[in-house]
mmCIF file of C-alpha atoms in Angstrom:
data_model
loop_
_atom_site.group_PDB
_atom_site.id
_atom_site.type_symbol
_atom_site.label_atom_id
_atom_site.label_comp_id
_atom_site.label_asym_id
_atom_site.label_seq_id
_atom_site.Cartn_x
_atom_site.Cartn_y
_atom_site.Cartn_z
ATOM 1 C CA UNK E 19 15.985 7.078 -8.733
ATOM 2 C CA UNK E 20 18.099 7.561 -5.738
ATOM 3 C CA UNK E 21 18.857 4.432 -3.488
ATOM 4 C CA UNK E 22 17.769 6.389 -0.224
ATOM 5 C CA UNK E 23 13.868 5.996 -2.065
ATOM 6 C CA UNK E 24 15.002 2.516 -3.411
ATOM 7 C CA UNK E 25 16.211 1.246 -0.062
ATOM 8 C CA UNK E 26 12.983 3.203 1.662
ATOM 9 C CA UNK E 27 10.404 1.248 -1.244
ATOM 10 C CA UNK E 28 12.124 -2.013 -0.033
ATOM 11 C CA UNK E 29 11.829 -1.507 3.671
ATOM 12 C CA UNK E 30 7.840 -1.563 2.837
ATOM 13 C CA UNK E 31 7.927 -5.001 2.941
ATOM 14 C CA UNK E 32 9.604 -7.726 4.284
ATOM 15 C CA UNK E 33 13.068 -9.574 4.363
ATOM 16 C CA UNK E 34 13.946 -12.863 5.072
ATOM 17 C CA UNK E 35 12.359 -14.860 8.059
ATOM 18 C CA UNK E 36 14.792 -16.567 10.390
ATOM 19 C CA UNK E 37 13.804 -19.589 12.053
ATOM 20 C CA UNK E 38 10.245 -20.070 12.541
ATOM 21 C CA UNK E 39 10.357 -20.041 16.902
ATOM 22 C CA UNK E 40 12.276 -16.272 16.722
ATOM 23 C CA UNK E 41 10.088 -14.836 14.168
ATOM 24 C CA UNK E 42 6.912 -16.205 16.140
ATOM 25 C CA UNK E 43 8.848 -14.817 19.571
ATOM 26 C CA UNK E 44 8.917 -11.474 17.758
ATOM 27 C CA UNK E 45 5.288 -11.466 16.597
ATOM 28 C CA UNK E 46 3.481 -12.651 20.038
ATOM 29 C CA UNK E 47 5.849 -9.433 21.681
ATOM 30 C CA UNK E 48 4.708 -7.031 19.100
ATOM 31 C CA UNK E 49 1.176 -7.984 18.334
ATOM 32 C CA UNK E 50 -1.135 -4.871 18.143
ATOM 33 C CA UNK E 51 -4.108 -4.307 20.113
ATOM 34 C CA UNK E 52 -5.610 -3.841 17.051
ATOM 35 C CA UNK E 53 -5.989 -7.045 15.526
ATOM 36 C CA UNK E 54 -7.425 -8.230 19.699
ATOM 37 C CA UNK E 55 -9.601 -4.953 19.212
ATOM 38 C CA UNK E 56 -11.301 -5.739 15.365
ATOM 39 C CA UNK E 57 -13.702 -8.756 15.557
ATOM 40 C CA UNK E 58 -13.094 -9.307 11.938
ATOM 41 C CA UNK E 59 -14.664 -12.213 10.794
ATOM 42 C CA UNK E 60 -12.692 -14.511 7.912
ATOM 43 C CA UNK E 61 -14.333 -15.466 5.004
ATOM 44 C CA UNK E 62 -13.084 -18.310 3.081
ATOM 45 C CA UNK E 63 -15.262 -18.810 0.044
ATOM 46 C CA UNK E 64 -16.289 -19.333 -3.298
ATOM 47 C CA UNK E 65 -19.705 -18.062 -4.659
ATOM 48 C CA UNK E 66 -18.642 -20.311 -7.951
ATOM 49 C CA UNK E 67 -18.078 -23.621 -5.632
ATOM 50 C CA UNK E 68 -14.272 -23.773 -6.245
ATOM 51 C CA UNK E 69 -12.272 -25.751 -3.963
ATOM 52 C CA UNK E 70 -10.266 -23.741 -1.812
ATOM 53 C CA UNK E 71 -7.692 -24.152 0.724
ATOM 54 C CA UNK E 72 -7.712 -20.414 2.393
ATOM 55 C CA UNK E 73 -5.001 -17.741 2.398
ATOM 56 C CA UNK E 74 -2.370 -19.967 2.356
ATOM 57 C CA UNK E 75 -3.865 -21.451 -0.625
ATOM 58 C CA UNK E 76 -4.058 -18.145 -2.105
ATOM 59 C CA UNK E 77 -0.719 -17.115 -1.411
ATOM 60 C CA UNK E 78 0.792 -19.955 -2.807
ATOM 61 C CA UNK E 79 -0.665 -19.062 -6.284
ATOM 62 C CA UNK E 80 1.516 -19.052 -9.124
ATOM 63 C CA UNK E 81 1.802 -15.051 -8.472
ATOM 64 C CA UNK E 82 -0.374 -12.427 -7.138
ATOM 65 C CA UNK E 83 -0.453 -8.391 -7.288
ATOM 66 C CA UNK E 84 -1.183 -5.925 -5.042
ATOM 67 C CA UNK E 85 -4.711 -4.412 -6.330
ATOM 68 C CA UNK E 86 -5.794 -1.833 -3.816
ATOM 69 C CA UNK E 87 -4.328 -0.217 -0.708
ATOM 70 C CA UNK E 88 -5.482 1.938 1.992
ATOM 71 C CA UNK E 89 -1.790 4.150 2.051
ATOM 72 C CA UNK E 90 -0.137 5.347 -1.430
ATOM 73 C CA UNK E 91 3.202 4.114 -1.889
ATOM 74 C CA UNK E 92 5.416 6.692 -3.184
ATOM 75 C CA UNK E 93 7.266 5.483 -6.836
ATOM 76 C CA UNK E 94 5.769 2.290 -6.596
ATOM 77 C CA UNK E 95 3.495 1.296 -9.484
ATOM 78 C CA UNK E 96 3.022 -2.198 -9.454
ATOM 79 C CA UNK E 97 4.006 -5.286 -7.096
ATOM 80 C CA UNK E 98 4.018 -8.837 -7.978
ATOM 81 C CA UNK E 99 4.939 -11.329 -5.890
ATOM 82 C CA UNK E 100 5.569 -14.905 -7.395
ATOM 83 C CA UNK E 101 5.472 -18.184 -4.940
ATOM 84 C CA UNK E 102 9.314 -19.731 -5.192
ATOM 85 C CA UNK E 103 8.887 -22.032 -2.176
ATOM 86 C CA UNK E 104 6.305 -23.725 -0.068
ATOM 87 C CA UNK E 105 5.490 -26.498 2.666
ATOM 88 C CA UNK E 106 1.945 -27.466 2.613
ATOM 89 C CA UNK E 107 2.070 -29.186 6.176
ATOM 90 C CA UNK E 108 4.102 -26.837 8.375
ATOM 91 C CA UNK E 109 1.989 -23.823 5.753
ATOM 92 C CA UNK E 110 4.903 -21.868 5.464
ATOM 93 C CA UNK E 111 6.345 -19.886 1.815
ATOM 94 C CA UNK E 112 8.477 -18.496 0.255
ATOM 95 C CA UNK E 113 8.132 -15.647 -2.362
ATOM 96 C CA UNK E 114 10.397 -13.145 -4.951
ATOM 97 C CA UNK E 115 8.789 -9.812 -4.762
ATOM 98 C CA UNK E 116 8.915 -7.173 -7.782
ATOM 99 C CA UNK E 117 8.630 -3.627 -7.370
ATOM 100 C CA UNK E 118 7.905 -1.532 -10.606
ATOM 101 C CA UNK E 119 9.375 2.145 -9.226
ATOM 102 C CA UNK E 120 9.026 5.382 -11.598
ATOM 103 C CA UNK E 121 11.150 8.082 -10.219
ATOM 104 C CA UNK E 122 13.680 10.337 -11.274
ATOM 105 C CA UNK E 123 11.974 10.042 -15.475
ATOM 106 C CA UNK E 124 12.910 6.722 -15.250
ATOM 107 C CA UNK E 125 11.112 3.257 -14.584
ATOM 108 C CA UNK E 126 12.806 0.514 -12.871
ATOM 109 C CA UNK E 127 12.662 -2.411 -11.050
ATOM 110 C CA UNK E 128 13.750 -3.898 -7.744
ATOM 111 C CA UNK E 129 13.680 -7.369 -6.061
ATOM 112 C CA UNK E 130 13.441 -8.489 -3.001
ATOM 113 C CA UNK E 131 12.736 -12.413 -1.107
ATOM 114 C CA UNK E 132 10.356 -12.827 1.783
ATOM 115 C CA UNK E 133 9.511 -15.695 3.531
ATOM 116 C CA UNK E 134 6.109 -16.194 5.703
ATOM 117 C CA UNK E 135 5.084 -18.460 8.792
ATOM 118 C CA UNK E 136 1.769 -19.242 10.253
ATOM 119 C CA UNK E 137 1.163 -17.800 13.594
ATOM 120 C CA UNK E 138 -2.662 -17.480 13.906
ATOM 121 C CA UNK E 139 -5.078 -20.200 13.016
ATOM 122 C CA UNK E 140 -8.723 -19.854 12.447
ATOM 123 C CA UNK E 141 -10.742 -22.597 14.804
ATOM 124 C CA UNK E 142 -11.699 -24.706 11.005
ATOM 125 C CA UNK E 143 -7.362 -25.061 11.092
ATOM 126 C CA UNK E 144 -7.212 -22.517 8.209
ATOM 127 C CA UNK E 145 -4.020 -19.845 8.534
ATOM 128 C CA UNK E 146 -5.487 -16.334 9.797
ATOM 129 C CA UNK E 147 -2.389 -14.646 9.937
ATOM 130 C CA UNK E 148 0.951 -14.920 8.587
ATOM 131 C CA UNK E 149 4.304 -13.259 9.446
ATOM 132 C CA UNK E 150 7.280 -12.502 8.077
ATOM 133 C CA UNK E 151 10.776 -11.109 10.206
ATOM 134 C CA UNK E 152 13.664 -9.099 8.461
ATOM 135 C CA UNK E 153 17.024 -9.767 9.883
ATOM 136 C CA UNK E 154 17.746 -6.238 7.507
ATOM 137 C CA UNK E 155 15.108 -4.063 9.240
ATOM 138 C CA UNK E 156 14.377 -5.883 12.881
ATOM 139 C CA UNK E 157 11.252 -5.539 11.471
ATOM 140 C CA UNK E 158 7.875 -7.442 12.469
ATOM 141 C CA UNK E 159 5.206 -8.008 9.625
ATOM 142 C CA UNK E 160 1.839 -9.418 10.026
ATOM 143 C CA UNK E 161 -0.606 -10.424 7.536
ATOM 144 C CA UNK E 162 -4.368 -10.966 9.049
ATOM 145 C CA UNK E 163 -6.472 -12.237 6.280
ATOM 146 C CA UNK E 164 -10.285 -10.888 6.527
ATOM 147 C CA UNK E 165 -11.482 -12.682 3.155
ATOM 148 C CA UNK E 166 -10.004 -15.211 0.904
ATOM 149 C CA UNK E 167 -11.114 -16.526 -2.387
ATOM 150 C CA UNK E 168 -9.373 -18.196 -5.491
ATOM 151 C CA UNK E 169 -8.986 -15.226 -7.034
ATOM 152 C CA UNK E 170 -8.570 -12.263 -4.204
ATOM 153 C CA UNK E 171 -7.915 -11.898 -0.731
ATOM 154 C CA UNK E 172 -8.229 -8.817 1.584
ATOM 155 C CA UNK E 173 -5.628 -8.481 4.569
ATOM 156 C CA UNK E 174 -4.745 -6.200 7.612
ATOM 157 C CA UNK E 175 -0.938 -5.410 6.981
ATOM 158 C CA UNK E 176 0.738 -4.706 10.661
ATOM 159 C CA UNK E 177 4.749 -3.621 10.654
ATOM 160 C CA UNK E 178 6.487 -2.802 13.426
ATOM 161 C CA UNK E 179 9.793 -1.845 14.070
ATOM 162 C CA UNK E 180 11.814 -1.719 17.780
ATOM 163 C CA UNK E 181 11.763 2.425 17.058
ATOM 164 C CA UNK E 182 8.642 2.801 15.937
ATOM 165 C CA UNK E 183 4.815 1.725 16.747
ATOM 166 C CA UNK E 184 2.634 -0.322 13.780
ATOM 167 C CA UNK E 185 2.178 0.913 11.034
ATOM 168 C CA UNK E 186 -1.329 -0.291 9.642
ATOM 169 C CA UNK E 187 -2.762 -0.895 6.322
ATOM 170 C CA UNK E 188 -5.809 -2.891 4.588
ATOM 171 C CA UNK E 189 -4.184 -4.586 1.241
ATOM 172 C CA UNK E 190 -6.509 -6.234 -1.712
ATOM 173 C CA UNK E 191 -4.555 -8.706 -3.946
ATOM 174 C CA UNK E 192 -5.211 -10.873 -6.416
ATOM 175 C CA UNK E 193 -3.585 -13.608 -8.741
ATOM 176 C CA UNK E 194 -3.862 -14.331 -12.672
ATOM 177 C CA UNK E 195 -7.416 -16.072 -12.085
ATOM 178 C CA UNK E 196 -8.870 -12.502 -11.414
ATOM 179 C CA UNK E 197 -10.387 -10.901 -13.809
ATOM 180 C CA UNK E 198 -13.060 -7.848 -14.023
ATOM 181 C CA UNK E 199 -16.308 -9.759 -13.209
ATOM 182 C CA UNK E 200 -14.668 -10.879 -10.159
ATOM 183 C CA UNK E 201 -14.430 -7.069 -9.125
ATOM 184 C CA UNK E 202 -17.570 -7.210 -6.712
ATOM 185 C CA UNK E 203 -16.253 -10.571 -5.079
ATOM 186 C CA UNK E 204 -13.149 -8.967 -4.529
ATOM 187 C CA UNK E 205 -13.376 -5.036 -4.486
ATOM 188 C CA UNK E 206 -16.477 -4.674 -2.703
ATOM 189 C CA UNK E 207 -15.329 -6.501 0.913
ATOM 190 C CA UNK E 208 -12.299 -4.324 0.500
ATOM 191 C CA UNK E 209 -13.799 -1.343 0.973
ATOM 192 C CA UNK E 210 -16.625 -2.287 3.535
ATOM 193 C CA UNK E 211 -13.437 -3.638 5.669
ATOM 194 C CA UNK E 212 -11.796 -0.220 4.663
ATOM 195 C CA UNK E 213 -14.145 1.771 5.010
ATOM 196 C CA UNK E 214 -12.011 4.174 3.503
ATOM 197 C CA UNK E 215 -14.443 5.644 0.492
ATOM 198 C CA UNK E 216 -11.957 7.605 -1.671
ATOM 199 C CA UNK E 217 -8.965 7.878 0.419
ATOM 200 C CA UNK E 218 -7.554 4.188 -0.750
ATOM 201 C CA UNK E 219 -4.769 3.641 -4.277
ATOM 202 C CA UNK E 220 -5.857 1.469 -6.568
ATOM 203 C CA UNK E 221 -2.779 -0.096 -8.683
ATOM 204 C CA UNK E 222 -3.189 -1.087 -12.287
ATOM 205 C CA UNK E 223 -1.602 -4.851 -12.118
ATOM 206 C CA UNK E 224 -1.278 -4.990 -16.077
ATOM 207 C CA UNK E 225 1.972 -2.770 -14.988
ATOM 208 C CA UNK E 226 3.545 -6.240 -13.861
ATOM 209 C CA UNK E 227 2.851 -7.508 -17.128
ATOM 210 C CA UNK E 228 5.668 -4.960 -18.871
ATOM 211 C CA UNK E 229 9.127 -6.687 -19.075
ATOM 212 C CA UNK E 230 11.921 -5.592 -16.701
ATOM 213 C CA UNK E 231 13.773 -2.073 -17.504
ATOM 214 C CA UNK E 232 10.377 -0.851 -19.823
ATOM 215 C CA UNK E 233 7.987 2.255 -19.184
#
């Protein structure tokens, strides 16, 4: 796999955040019209009566994959992201992010940290959206969260760079507590937020589960 596609798979996401007033200076100058144009409610819920925190509560799960996109990622088959740090007052995190890549004949993997501040609230206090800067990229990420449950949660993905307008995406993940009969709590808000019938990637998170360097 050539680095070019390597480097390009890691720009995707995110890169370290710098201090929390820069990277919220960078999101209030960047923040899309589209988020101020969607009047997507958030639902934070359980229809089994777990407790539940919200997406911040979610994201700080022990690790979570990405389970359905609306783009295709070239290469990538599988991302899992596993919580290494987090601050329940200020409701910030920390995370290690694994990309399983197939290119070239070959599998392999790639790493990357990311780091995520609070910069939208819902009026119950919850987190509605997080971001994330890279001091790499000069890139600007936000995360809106549309649903959030113990098991899944379904997010607008915003990332903008100082060359180039947002790029948009609608992301399902989920963490180890998911499981098939969750699929209509989880799947079926996805794609009546998507509304993107067949024209979304669905990626198989038991590819995670394969140890580092195997097919």
């Amino acid at each position: 796999m050539s680095l070019f596609l390597c480097f390009w798979v890691l720009c995707l996401f995110v890169g370290v955040i710098p201090p929390h007033h820069a990277a919220e200076n960078k999101m209030q100058a960047t923040k899309s019209a589209f988020f101020e144009s969607q009047n997507y409610p958030v639902k934070i819920y359980s229809k089994r009566g777990d407790g539940i925190q919200g997406p911040w509560r979610f994201m700080t799960s022990n690790s979570i994959y990405l389970n359905m996109s609306s783009v295709k990622i070239p290469s990538v088959l599988c991302i899992k992201a596993k919580t290494t740090a987090k601050h329940e007052y200020s409701k910030t995190l920390s995370q290690k992010v694994d990309f399983k890549l197939r290119g070239d004949g070959t599998v392999t993997w790639r790493s990357m940290n990311a780091s995520y501040a609070p910069i939208e609230f819902t009026r119950g206090g919850r987190v509605k959206t997080f971001n994330s800067y890279s001091n790499t990229t000069d890139a600007v990420t936000n995360y809106t969260f549309l649903l959030a449950t113990p098991r899944c949660a379904v997010a607008v993905k915003s990332k903008k760079t100082k060359d180039q307008d947002a790029a948009r995406s609608m992301e399902l993940w989920v963490n180890d507590y998911f499981s098939f009969k969750d699929s209509s709590e989880c799947e079926k808000p996805f794609m009546e937020y998507c509304k993107c019938e067949n024209e979304f990637t669905r990626y198989d998170i038991n590819e995670c589960e394969a140890s580092y360097g195997s097919a």
